[in-house]
């Protein structure tokens, strides 16, 4: 695929995503599947958002990006997670991240 003419993209905001949604629980299960491990999710009080401060559902609508550039997702969520897991299994890549602290 070629690039889009600049006048169709410069200064505009686009979402890139599949248009699908997944719950946090289902995402954790999928990550566990991709990693071939059982995951134990624990709630951390420091990460709990105040009541009414969180969006309950998010779905990326990439229709503007597709219309402007012809872009379409090249990978499923599971394939993308598999590539991400592979990346982070490389100690050199993992060393660049602060895994011991919570970053917002």
PDB file of N, CA and C in Angstrom:
ATOM      1  N   UNK A   1       0.847  -1.175   0.000  1.00  0.00           N
ATOM      2  CA  UNK A   1       0.000   0.000   0.000  1.00  0.00           C
ATOM      3  C   UNK A   1       0.892   1.237   0.000  1.00  0.00           C
ATOM      4  N   UNK A   2       0.527   2.226  -0.771  1.00  0.00           N
ATOM      5  CA  UNK A   2       1.266   3.485  -0.827  1.00  0.00           C
ATOM      6  C   UNK A   2       0.838   4.413   0.288  1.00  0.00           C
ATOM      7  N   UNK A   3       1.432   5.568   0.314  1.00  0.00           N
ATOM      8  CA  UNK A   3       1.080   6.555   1.330  1.00  0.00           C
ATOM      9  C   UNK A   3      -0.029   7.471   0.809  1.00  0.00           C
ATOM     10  N   UNK A   4      -0.743   8.074   1.734  1.00  0.00           N
ATOM     11  CA  UNK A   4      -1.833   8.978   1.376  1.00  0.00           C
ATOM     12  C   UNK A   4      -1.274  10.356   1.057  1.00  0.00           C
ATOM     13  N   UNK A   5      -1.909  11.069   0.129  1.00  0.00           N
ATOM     14  CA  UNK A   5      -1.491  12.451  -0.099  1.00  0.00           C
ATOM     15  C   UNK A   5      -1.599  13.250   1.199  1.00  0.00           C
ATOM     16  N   UNK A   6      -0.625  14.101   1.421  1.00  0.00           N
ATOM     17  CA  UNK A   6      -0.541  14.837   2.681  1.00  0.00           C
ATOM     18  C   UNK A   6      -1.790  15.642   2.976  1.00  0.00           C
ATOM     19  N   UNK A   7      -2.445  16.201   1.966  1.00  0.00           N
ATOM     20  CA  UNK A   7      -3.609  17.031   2.237  1.00  0.00           C
ATOM     21  C   UNK A   7      -4.778  16.237   2.820  1.00  0.00           C
ATOM     22  N   UNK A   8      -4.728  14.922   2.717  1.00  0.00           N
ATOM     23  CA  UNK A   8      -5.794  14.100   3.296  1.00  0.00           C
ATOM     24  C   UNK A   8      -5.507  13.692   4.740  1.00  0.00           C
ATOM     25  N   UNK A   9      -4.270  13.893   5.206  1.00  0.00           N
ATOM     26  CA  UNK A   9      -3.940  13.412   6.545  1.00  0.00           C
ATOM     27  C   UNK A   9      -3.319  14.451   7.478  1.00  0.00           C
ATOM     28  N   UNK A  10      -2.597  15.417   6.951  1.00  0.00           N
ATOM     29  CA  UNK A  10      -1.898  16.387   7.797  1.00  0.00           C
ATOM     30  C   UNK A  10      -2.909  17.181   8.624  1.00  0.00           C
ATOM     31  N   UNK A  11      -2.650  17.242   9.919  1.00  0.00           N
ATOM     32  CA  UNK A  11      -3.485  18.017  10.830  1.00  0.00           C
ATOM     33  C   UNK A  11      -4.764  17.316  11.265  1.00  0.00           C
ATOM     34  N   UNK A  12      -4.976  16.105  10.822  1.00  0.00           N
ATOM     35  CA  UNK A  12      -6.181  15.351  11.205  1.00  0.00           C
ATOM     36  C   UNK A  12      -5.818  14.285  12.221  1.00  0.00           C
ATOM     37  N   UNK A  13      -6.782  13.904  13.006  1.00  0.00           N
ATOM     38  CA  UNK A  13      -6.598  12.858  14.004  1.00  0.00           C
ATOM     39  C   UNK A  13      -7.287  11.594  13.518  1.00  0.00           C
ATOM     40  N   UNK A  14      -6.594  10.469  13.637  1.00  0.00           N
ATOM     41  CA  UNK A  14      -7.127   9.192  13.180  1.00  0.00           C
ATOM     42  C   UNK A  14      -7.000   8.144  14.271  1.00  0.00           C
ATOM     43  N   UNK A  15      -7.933   7.209  14.279  1.00  0.00           N
ATOM     44  CA  UNK A  15      -7.840   6.017  15.116  1.00  0.00           C
ATOM     45  C   UNK A  15      -7.430   4.860  14.224  1.00  0.00           C
ATOM     46  N   UNK A  16      -6.598   3.994  14.743  1.00  0.00           N
ATOM     47  CA  UNK A  16      -6.241   2.760  14.039  1.00  0.00           C
ATOM     48  C   UNK A  16      -6.646   1.612  14.950  1.00  0.00           C
ATOM     49  N   UNK A  17      -7.515   0.774  14.482  1.00  0.00           N
ATOM     50  CA  UNK A  17      -7.978  -0.358  15.280  1.00  0.00           C
ATOM     51  C   UNK A  17      -8.891  -1.235  14.463  1.00  0.00           C
ATOM     52  N   UNK A  18      -9.281  -2.336  15.039  1.00  0.00           N
ATOM     53  CA  UNK A  18     -10.073  -3.329  14.323  1.00  0.00           C
ATOM     54  C   UNK A  18     -11.554  -3.006  14.284  1.00  0.00           C
ATOM     55  N   UNK A  19     -12.014  -2.107  15.154  1.00  0.00           N
ATOM     56  CA  UNK A  19     -13.438  -1.838  15.252  1.00  0.00           C
ATOM     57  C   UNK A  19     -14.142  -2.808  16.177  1.00  0.00           C
ATOM     58  N   UNK A  20     -13.398  -3.735  16.744  1.00  0.00           N
ATOM     59  CA  UNK A  20     -13.953  -4.692  17.706  1.00  0.00           C
ATOM     60  C   UNK A  20     -13.625  -4.259  19.113  1.00  0.00           C
ATOM     61  N   UNK A  21     -14.308  -4.854  20.058  1.00  0.00           N
ATOM     62  CA  UNK A  21     -14.006  -4.558  21.458  1.00  0.00           C
ATOM     63  C   UNK A  21     -13.817  -5.860  22.199  1.00  0.00           C
ATOM     64  N   UNK A  22     -13.160  -5.774  23.347  1.00  0.00           N
ATOM     65  CA  UNK A  22     -12.898  -6.946  24.171  1.00  0.00           C
ATOM     66  C   UNK A  22     -12.893  -6.497  25.625  1.00  0.00           C
ATOM     67  N   UNK A  23     -13.445  -7.312  26.483  1.00  0.00           N
ATOM     68  CA  UNK A  23     -13.449  -6.973  27.907  1.00  0.00           C
ATOM     69  C   UNK A  23     -12.049  -7.185  28.477  1.00  0.00           C
ATOM     70  N   UNK A  24     -11.786  -6.563  29.612  1.00  0.00           N
ATOM     71  CA  UNK A  24     -10.483  -6.730  30.258  1.00  0.00           C
ATOM     72  C   UNK A  24     -10.262  -8.202  30.603  1.00  0.00           C
ATOM     73  N   UNK A  25     -11.296  -8.853  31.122  1.00  0.00           N
ATOM     74  CA  UNK A  25     -11.165 -10.268  31.476  1.00  0.00           C
ATOM     75  C   UNK A  25     -10.846 -11.130  30.275  1.00  0.00           C
ATOM     76  N   UNK A  26     -11.542 -10.890  29.150  1.00  0.00           N
ATOM     77  CA  UNK A  26     -11.274 -11.666  27.933  1.00  0.00           C
ATOM     78  C   UNK A  26      -9.895 -11.353  27.370  1.00  0.00           C
ATOM     79  N   UNK A  27      -9.451 -10.105  27.502  1.00  0.00           N
ATOM     80  CA  UNK A  27      -8.120  -9.739  27.043  1.00  0.00           C
ATOM     81  C   UNK A  27      -7.048 -10.443  27.867  1.00  0.00           C
ATOM     82  N   UNK A  28      -7.238 -10.486  29.171  1.00  0.00           N
ATOM     83  CA  UNK A  28      -6.291 -11.199  30.037  1.00  0.00           C
ATOM     84  C   UNK A  28      -6.233 -12.674  29.644  1.00  0.00           C
ATOM     85  N   UNK A  29      -7.401 -13.274  29.408  1.00  0.00           N
ATOM     86  CA  UNK A  29      -7.440 -14.680  29.009  1.00  0.00           C
ATOM     87  C   UNK A  29      -6.709 -14.893  27.681  1.00  0.00           C
ATOM     88  N   UNK A  30      -6.886 -13.968  26.735  1.00  0.00           N
ATOM     89  CA  UNK A  30      -6.220 -14.083  25.437  1.00  0.00           C
ATOM     90  C   UNK A  30      -4.711 -13.919  25.581  1.00  0.00           C
ATOM     91  N   UNK A  31      -4.283 -12.982  26.417  1.00  0.00           N
ATOM     92  CA  UNK A  31      -2.844 -12.817  26.662  1.00  0.00           C
ATOM     93  C   UNK A  31      -2.280 -14.085  27.280  1.00  0.00           C
ATOM     94  N   UNK A  32      -2.996 -14.675  28.235  1.00  0.00           N
ATOM     95  CA  UNK A  32      -2.552 -15.933  28.833  1.00  0.00           C
ATOM     96  C   UNK A  32      -2.435 -17.036  27.796  1.00  0.00           C
ATOM     97  N   UNK A  33      -3.390 -17.093  26.894  1.00  0.00           N
ATOM     98  CA  UNK A  33      -3.356 -18.097  25.819  1.00  0.00           C
ATOM     99  C   UNK A  33      -2.131 -17.890  24.941  1.00  0.00           C
ATOM    100  N   UNK A  34      -1.901 -16.641  24.529  1.00  0.00           N
ATOM    101  CA  UNK A  34      -0.761 -16.332  23.665  1.00  0.00           C
ATOM    102  C   UNK A  34       0.551 -16.656  24.373  1.00  0.00           C
ATOM    103  N   UNK A  35       0.612 -16.393  25.676  1.00  0.00           N
ATOM    104  CA  UNK A  35       1.833 -16.653  26.450  1.00  0.00           C
ATOM    105  C   UNK A  35       1.930 -18.100  26.920  1.00  0.00           C
ATOM    106  N   UNK A  36       0.863 -18.879  26.703  1.00  0.00           N
ATOM    107  CA  UNK A  36       0.792 -20.265  27.139  1.00  0.00           C
ATOM    108  C   UNK A  36       1.061 -20.386  28.644  1.00  0.00           C
ATOM    109  N   UNK A  37       0.360 -19.537  29.391  1.00  0.00           N
ATOM    110  CA  UNK A  37       0.511 -19.537  30.847  1.00  0.00           C
ATOM    111  C   UNK A  37      -0.802 -19.124  31.496  1.00  0.00           C
ATOM    112  N   UNK A  38      -0.988 -19.575  32.716  1.00  0.00           N
ATOM    113  CA  UNK A  38      -2.148 -19.154  33.496  1.00  0.00           C
ATOM    114  C   UNK A  38      -1.814 -17.816  34.145  1.00  0.00           C
ATOM    115  N   UNK A  39      -2.706 -16.862  34.030  1.00  0.00           N
ATOM    116  CA  UNK A  39      -2.479 -15.540  34.612  1.00  0.00           C
ATOM    117  C   UNK A  39      -3.369 -15.349  35.826  1.00  0.00           C
ATOM    118  N   UNK A  40      -2.802 -14.758  36.845  1.00  0.00           N
ATOM    119  CA  UNK A  40      -3.528 -14.462  38.073  1.00  0.00           C
ATOM    120  C   UNK A  40      -3.649 -12.948  38.171  1.00  0.00           C
ATOM    121  N   UNK A  41      -4.847 -12.435  37.981  1.00  0.00           N
ATOM    122  CA  UNK A  41      -5.062 -10.990  38.009  1.00  0.00           C
ATOM    123  C   UNK A  41      -5.434 -10.582  39.424  1.00  0.00           C
ATOM    124  N   UNK A  42      -4.761  -9.581  39.907  1.00  0.00           N
ATOM    125  CA  UNK A  42      -5.020  -9.064  41.253  1.00  0.00           C
ATOM    126  C   UNK A  42      -5.326  -7.583  41.174  1.00  0.00           C
ATOM    127  N   UNK A  43      -6.260  -7.166  41.990  1.00  0.00           N
ATOM    128  CA  UNK A  43      -6.639  -5.757  42.041  1.00  0.00           C
ATOM    129  C   UNK A  43      -5.666  -5.009  42.930  1.00  0.00           C
ATOM    130  N   UNK A  44      -5.227  -3.835  42.463  1.00  0.00           N
ATOM    131  CA  UNK A  44      -4.324  -2.984  43.222  1.00  0.00           C
ATOM    132  C   UNK A  44      -5.083  -1.702  43.560  1.00  0.00           C
ATOM    133  N   UNK A  45      -5.289  -1.444  44.837  1.00  0.00           N
ATOM    134  CA  UNK A  45      -6.074  -0.287  45.268  1.00  0.00           C
ATOM    135  C   UNK A  45      -5.538   1.024  44.698  1.00  0.00           C
ATOM    136  N   UNK A  46      -4.227   1.121  44.478  1.00  0.00           N
ATOM    137  CA  UNK A  46      -3.631   2.344  43.943  1.00  0.00           C
ATOM    138  C   UNK A  46      -4.067   2.608  42.504  1.00  0.00           C
ATOM    139  N   UNK A  47      -4.549   1.585  41.820  1.00  0.00           N
ATOM    140  CA  UNK A  47      -4.935   1.736  40.420  1.00  0.00           C
ATOM    141  C   UNK A  47      -6.444   1.870  40.218  1.00  0.00           C
ATOM    142  N   UNK A  48      -7.205   1.841  41.292  1.00  0.00           N
ATOM    143  CA  UNK A  48      -8.658   1.968  41.185  1.00  0.00           C
ATOM    144  C   UNK A  48      -9.001   3.419  40.889  1.00  0.00           C
ATOM    145  N   UNK A  49      -9.780   3.630  39.862  1.00  0.00           N
ATOM    146  CA  UNK A  49     -10.201   4.979  39.496  1.00  0.00           C
ATOM    147  C   UNK A  49     -11.397   5.392  40.348  1.00  0.00           C
ATOM    148  N   UNK A  50     -11.553   6.684  40.602  1.00  0.00           N
ATOM    149  CA  UNK A  50     -12.729   7.156  41.334  1.00  0.00           C
ATOM    150  C   UNK A  50     -14.011   6.825  40.565  1.00  0.00           C
ATOM    151  N   UNK A  51     -15.095   6.692  41.298  1.00  0.00           N
ATOM    152  CA  UNK A  51     -16.388   6.406  40.680  1.00  0.00           C
ATOM    153  C   UNK A  51     -16.695   7.440  39.595  1.00  0.00           C
ATOM    154  N   UNK A  52     -17.290   7.012  38.522  1.00  0.00           N
ATOM    155  CA  UNK A  52     -17.704   7.848  37.391  1.00  0.00           C
ATOM    156  C   UNK A  52     -16.548   8.540  36.664  1.00  0.00           C
ATOM    157  N   UNK A  53     -15.325   8.051  36.834  1.00  0.00           N
ATOM    158  CA  UNK A  53     -14.194   8.691  36.161  1.00  0.00           C
ATOM    159  C   UNK A  53     -13.697   7.877  34.974  1.00  0.00           C
ATOM    160  N   UNK A  54     -14.275   6.743  34.746  1.00  0.00           N
ATOM    161  CA  UNK A  54     -13.751   5.844  33.727  1.00  0.00           C
ATOM    162  C   UNK A  54     -14.786   5.595  32.637  1.00  0.00           C
ATOM    163  N   UNK A  55     -14.320   5.496  31.415  1.00  0.00           N
ATOM    164  CA  UNK A  55     -15.158   5.104  30.290  1.00  0.00           C
ATOM    165  C   UNK A  55     -15.326   3.592  30.378  1.00  0.00           C
ATOM    166  N   UNK A  56     -16.535   3.105  30.224  1.00  0.00           N
ATOM    167  CA  UNK A  56     -16.787   1.678  30.388  1.00  0.00           C
ATOM    168  C   UNK A  56     -16.515   0.865  29.136  1.00  0.00           C
ATOM    169  N   UNK A  57     -16.632   1.477  27.960  1.00  0.00           N
ATOM    170  CA  UNK A  57     -16.401   0.755  26.718  1.00  0.00           C
ATOM    171  C   UNK A  57     -15.627   1.645  25.750  1.00  0.00           C
ATOM    172  N   UNK A  58     -14.644   1.057  25.080  1.00  0.00           N
ATOM    173  CA  UNK A  58     -13.865   1.770  24.073  1.00  0.00           C
ATOM    174  C   UNK A  58     -13.776   0.909  22.818  1.00  0.00           C
ATOM    175  N   UNK A  59     -14.034   1.511  21.676  1.00  0.00           N
ATOM    176  CA  UNK A  59     -13.909   0.826  20.396  1.00  0.00           C
ATOM    177  C   UNK A  59     -13.261   1.795  19.419  1.00  0.00           C
ATOM    178  N   UNK A  60     -12.171   1.387  18.797  1.00  0.00           N
ATOM    179  CA  UNK A  60     -11.493   2.236  17.822  1.00  0.00           C
ATOM    180  C   UNK A  60     -12.245   2.186  16.494  1.00  0.00           C
ATOM    181  N   UNK A  61     -12.682   3.342  16.025  1.00  0.00           N
ATOM    182  CA  UNK A  61     -13.346   3.462  14.733  1.00  0.00           C
ATOM    183  C   UNK A  61     -12.318   3.990  13.738  1.00  0.00           C
ATOM    184  N   UNK A  62     -11.831   3.129  12.878  1.00  0.00           N
ATOM    185  CA  UNK A  62     -10.786   3.494  11.930  1.00  0.00           C
ATOM    186  C   UNK A  62     -11.346   3.880  10.569  1.00  0.00           C
ATOM    187  N   UNK A  63     -12.638   4.170  10.478  1.00  0.00           N
ATOM    188  CA  UNK A  63     -13.242   4.466   9.174  1.00  0.00           C
ATOM    189  C   UNK A  63     -12.644   5.724   8.521  1.00  0.00           C
ATOM    190  N   UNK A  64     -12.324   6.750   9.306  1.00  0.00           N
ATOM    191  CA  UNK A  64     -11.703   7.966   8.732  1.00  0.00           C
ATOM    192  C   UNK A  64     -10.320   7.649   8.169  1.00  0.00           C
ATOM    193  N   UNK A  65      -9.566   6.843   8.888  1.00  0.00           N
ATOM    194  CA  UNK A  65      -8.236   6.453   8.417  1.00  0.00           C
ATOM    195  C   UNK A  65      -8.343   5.624   7.146  1.00  0.00           C
ATOM    196  N   UNK A  66      -9.282   4.696   7.126  1.00  0.00           N
ATOM    197  CA  UNK A  66      -9.481   3.869   5.933  1.00  0.00           C
ATOM    198  C   UNK A  66      -9.894   4.724   4.739  1.00  0.00           C
ATOM    199  N   UNK A  67     -10.802   5.676   4.964  1.00  0.00           N
ATOM    200  CA  UNK A  67     -11.265   6.535   3.876  1.00  0.00           C
ATOM    201  C   UNK A  67     -10.141   7.420   3.334  1.00  0.00           C
ATOM    202  N   UNK A  68      -9.275   7.910   4.215  1.00  0.00           N
ATOM    203  CA  UNK A  68      -8.207   8.831   3.803  1.00  0.00           C
ATOM    204  C   UNK A  68      -7.018   8.111   3.185  1.00  0.00           C
ATOM    205  N   UNK A  69      -6.764   6.872   3.635  1.00  0.00           N
ATOM    206  CA  UNK A  69      -5.520   6.211   3.222  1.00  0.00           C
ATOM    207  C   UNK A  69      -5.706   4.822   2.642  1.00  0.00           C
ATOM    208  N   UNK A  70      -6.879   4.240   2.835  1.00  0.00           N
ATOM    209  CA  UNK A  70      -7.075   2.853   2.423  1.00  0.00           C
ATOM    210  C   UNK A  70      -6.572   1.852   3.448  1.00  0.00           C
ATOM    211  N   UNK A  71      -6.135   2.341   4.622  1.00  0.00           N
ATOM    212  CA  UNK A  71      -5.586   1.473   5.657  1.00  0.00           C
ATOM    213  C   UNK A  71      -6.624   0.477   6.161  1.00  0.00           C
ATOM    214  N   UNK A  72      -6.168  -0.731   6.393  1.00  0.00           N
ATOM    215  CA  UNK A  72      -6.959  -1.777   7.038  1.00  0.00           C
ATOM    216  C   UNK A  72      -6.032  -2.518   7.991  1.00  0.00           C
ATOM    217  N   UNK A  73      -6.560  -3.059   9.093  1.00  0.00           N
ATOM    218  CA  UNK A  73      -5.702  -3.829  10.006  1.00  0.00           C
ATOM    219  C   UNK A  73      -5.076  -5.012   9.261  1.00  0.00           C
ATOM    220  N   UNK A  74      -3.803  -5.229   9.505  1.00  0.00           N
ATOM    221  CA  UNK A  74      -3.093  -6.333   8.863  1.00  0.00           C
ATOM    222  C   UNK A  74      -3.024  -7.557   9.759  1.00  0.00           C
ATOM    223  N   UNK A  75      -3.371  -7.380  11.043  1.00  0.00           N
ATOM    224  CA  UNK A  75      -3.261  -8.479  12.008  1.00  0.00           C
ATOM    225  C   UNK A  75      -4.503  -8.518  12.883  1.00  0.00           C
ATOM    226  N   UNK A  76      -4.829  -9.694  13.362  1.00  0.00           N
ATOM    227  CA  UNK A  76      -5.870  -9.821  14.369  1.00  0.00           C
ATOM    228  C   UNK A  76      -5.292  -9.391  15.709  1.00  0.00           C
ATOM    229  N   UNK A  77      -6.159  -9.195  16.688  1.00  0.00           N
ATOM    230  CA  UNK A  77      -5.687  -8.869  18.032  1.00  0.00           C
ATOM    231  C   UNK A  77      -4.754  -9.954  18.544  1.00  0.00           C
ATOM    232  N   UNK A  78      -5.127 -11.205  18.355  1.00  0.00           N
ATOM    233  CA  UNK A  78      -4.290 -12.304  18.839  1.00  0.00           C
ATOM    234  C   UNK A  78      -2.924 -12.301  18.164  1.00  0.00           C
ATOM    235  N   UNK A  79      -2.868 -12.032  16.862  1.00  0.00           N
ATOM    236  CA  UNK A  79      -1.578 -11.966  16.174  1.00  0.00           C
ATOM    237  C   UNK A  79      -0.737 -10.806  16.701  1.00  0.00           C
ATOM    238  N   UNK A  80      -1.367  -9.651  16.922  1.00  0.00           N
ATOM    239  CA  UNK A  80      -0.642  -8.506  17.458  1.00  0.00           C
ATOM    240  C   UNK A  80      -0.095  -8.777  18.848  1.00  0.00           C
ATOM    241  N   UNK A  81      -0.909  -9.436  19.673  1.00  0.00           N
ATOM    242  CA  UNK A  81      -0.429  -9.801  21.011  1.00  0.00           C
ATOM    243  C   UNK A  81       0.743 -10.775  20.924  1.00  0.00           C
ATOM    244  N   UNK A  82       0.669 -11.720  20.000  1.00  0.00           N
ATOM    245  CA  UNK A  82       1.763 -12.682  19.840  1.00  0.00           C
ATOM    246  C   UNK A  82       3.058 -11.965  19.459  1.00  0.00           C
ATOM    247  N   UNK A  83       2.980 -10.980  18.561  1.00  0.00           N
ATOM    248  CA  UNK A  83       4.171 -10.197  18.189  1.00  0.00           C
ATOM    249  C   UNK A  83       4.684  -9.395  19.391  1.00  0.00           C
ATOM    250  N   UNK A  84       3.766  -8.841  20.181  1.00  0.00           N
ATOM    251  CA  UNK A  84       4.153  -8.066  21.359  1.00  0.00           C
ATOM    252  C   UNK A  84       4.835  -8.947  22.395  1.00  0.00           C
ATOM    253  N   UNK A  85       4.277 -10.125  22.644  1.00  0.00           N
ATOM    254  CA  UNK A  85       4.884 -11.062  23.594  1.00  0.00           C
ATOM    255  C   UNK A  85       6.277 -11.452  23.118  1.00  0.00           C
ATOM    256  N   UNK A  86       6.406 -11.743  21.838  1.00  0.00           N
ATOM    257  CA  UNK A  86       7.712 -12.101  21.277  1.00  0.00           C
ATOM    258  C   UNK A  86       8.719 -10.969  21.490  1.00  0.00           C
ATOM    259  N   UNK A  87       8.288  -9.732  21.262  1.00  0.00           N
ATOM    260  CA  UNK A  87       9.154  -8.571  21.456  1.00  0.00           C
ATOM    261  C   UNK A  87       9.638  -8.492  22.901  1.00  0.00           C
ATOM    262  N   UNK A  88       8.713  -8.630  23.853  1.00  0.00           N
ATOM    263  CA  UNK A  88       9.082  -8.481  25.254  1.00  0.00           C
ATOM    264  C   UNK A  88       9.807  -9.692  25.823  1.00  0.00           C
ATOM    265  N   UNK A  89       9.791 -10.809  25.145  1.00  0.00           N
ATOM    266  CA  UNK A  89      10.576 -11.969  25.595  1.00  0.00           C
ATOM    267  C   UNK A  89      12.062 -11.784  25.303  1.00  0.00           C
ATOM    268  N   UNK A  90      12.397 -10.808  24.493  1.00  0.00           N
ATOM    269  CA  UNK A  90      13.793 -10.477  24.230  1.00  0.00           C
ATOM    270  C   UNK A  90      14.283  -9.615  25.389  1.00  0.00           C
ATOM    271  N   UNK A  91      15.247 -10.116  26.176  1.00  0.00           N
ATOM    272  CA  UNK A  91      15.712  -9.356  27.346  1.00  0.00           C
ATOM    273  C   UNK A  91      16.193  -7.942  27.009  1.00  0.00           C
ATOM    274  N   UNK A  92      16.748  -7.742  25.830  1.00  0.00           N
ATOM    275  CA  UNK A  92      17.208  -6.407  25.444  1.00  0.00           C
ATOM    276  C   UNK A  92      16.048  -5.434  25.289  1.00  0.00           C
ATOM    277  N   UNK A  93      14.938  -5.907  24.758  1.00  0.00           N
ATOM    278  CA  UNK A  93      13.761  -5.053  24.625  1.00  0.00           C
ATOM    279  C   UNK A  93      13.123  -4.797  25.982  1.00  0.00           C
ATOM    280  N   UNK A  94      12.996  -5.839  26.774  1.00  0.00           N
ATOM    281  CA  UNK A  94      12.365  -5.716  28.089  1.00  0.00           C
ATOM    282  C   UNK A  94      13.153  -4.783  28.997  1.00  0.00           C
ATOM    283  N   UNK A  95      14.465  -4.765  28.864  1.00  0.00           N
ATOM    284  CA  UNK A  95      15.323  -3.932  29.717  1.00  0.00           C
ATOM    285  C   UNK A  95      15.056  -2.440  29.532  1.00  0.00           C
ATOM    286  N   UNK A  96      14.436  -2.059  28.424  1.00  0.00           N
ATOM    287  CA  UNK A  96      14.161  -0.641  28.157  1.00  0.00           C
ATOM    288  C   UNK A  96      12.918  -0.145  28.874  1.00  0.00           C
ATOM    289  N   UNK A  97      12.193  -1.022  29.569  1.00  0.00           N
ATOM    290  CA  UNK A  97      10.953  -0.655  30.235  1.00  0.00           C
ATOM    291  C   UNK A  97      11.072  -0.715  31.745  1.00  0.00           C
ATOM    292  N   UNK A  98      10.339   0.169  32.430  1.00  0.00           N
ATOM    293  CA  UNK A  98      10.326   0.209  33.898  1.00  0.00           C
ATOM    294  C   UNK A  98       9.232  -0.733  34.376  1.00  0.00           C
ATOM    295  N   UNK A  99       9.540  -2.014  34.439  1.00  0.00           N
ATOM    296  CA  UNK A  99       8.521  -3.009  34.766  1.00  0.00           C
ATOM    297  C   UNK A  99       8.139  -3.033  36.235  1.00  0.00           C
ATOM    298  N   UNK A 100       8.944  -2.443  37.078  1.00  0.00           N
ATOM    299  CA  UNK A 100       8.697  -2.506  38.516  1.00  0.00           C
ATOM    300  C   UNK A 100       7.847  -1.384  39.078  1.00  0.00           C
ATOM    301  N   UNK A 101       7.456  -0.415  38.225  1.00  0.00           N
ATOM    302  CA  UNK A 101       6.664   0.691  38.721  1.00  0.00           C
ATOM    303  C   UNK A 101       5.412   0.864  37.851  1.00  0.00           C
ATOM    304  N   UNK A 102       4.412   1.506  38.412  1.00  0.00           N
ATOM    305  CA  UNK A 102       3.165   1.794  37.709  1.00  0.00           C
ATOM    306  C   UNK A 102       3.271   3.163  37.061  1.00  0.00           C
ATOM    307  N   UNK A 103       3.232   3.195  35.747  1.00  0.00           N
ATOM    308  CA  UNK A 103       3.287   4.454  35.005  1.00  0.00           C
ATOM    309  C   UNK A 103       1.916   4.772  34.435  1.00  0.00           C
ATOM    310  N   UNK A 104       1.530   6.011  34.511  1.00  0.00           N
ATOM    311  CA  UNK A 104       0.263   6.444  33.910  1.00  0.00           C
ATOM    312  C   UNK A 104       0.580   7.199  32.646  1.00  0.00           C
TER     313      UNK A 104
END
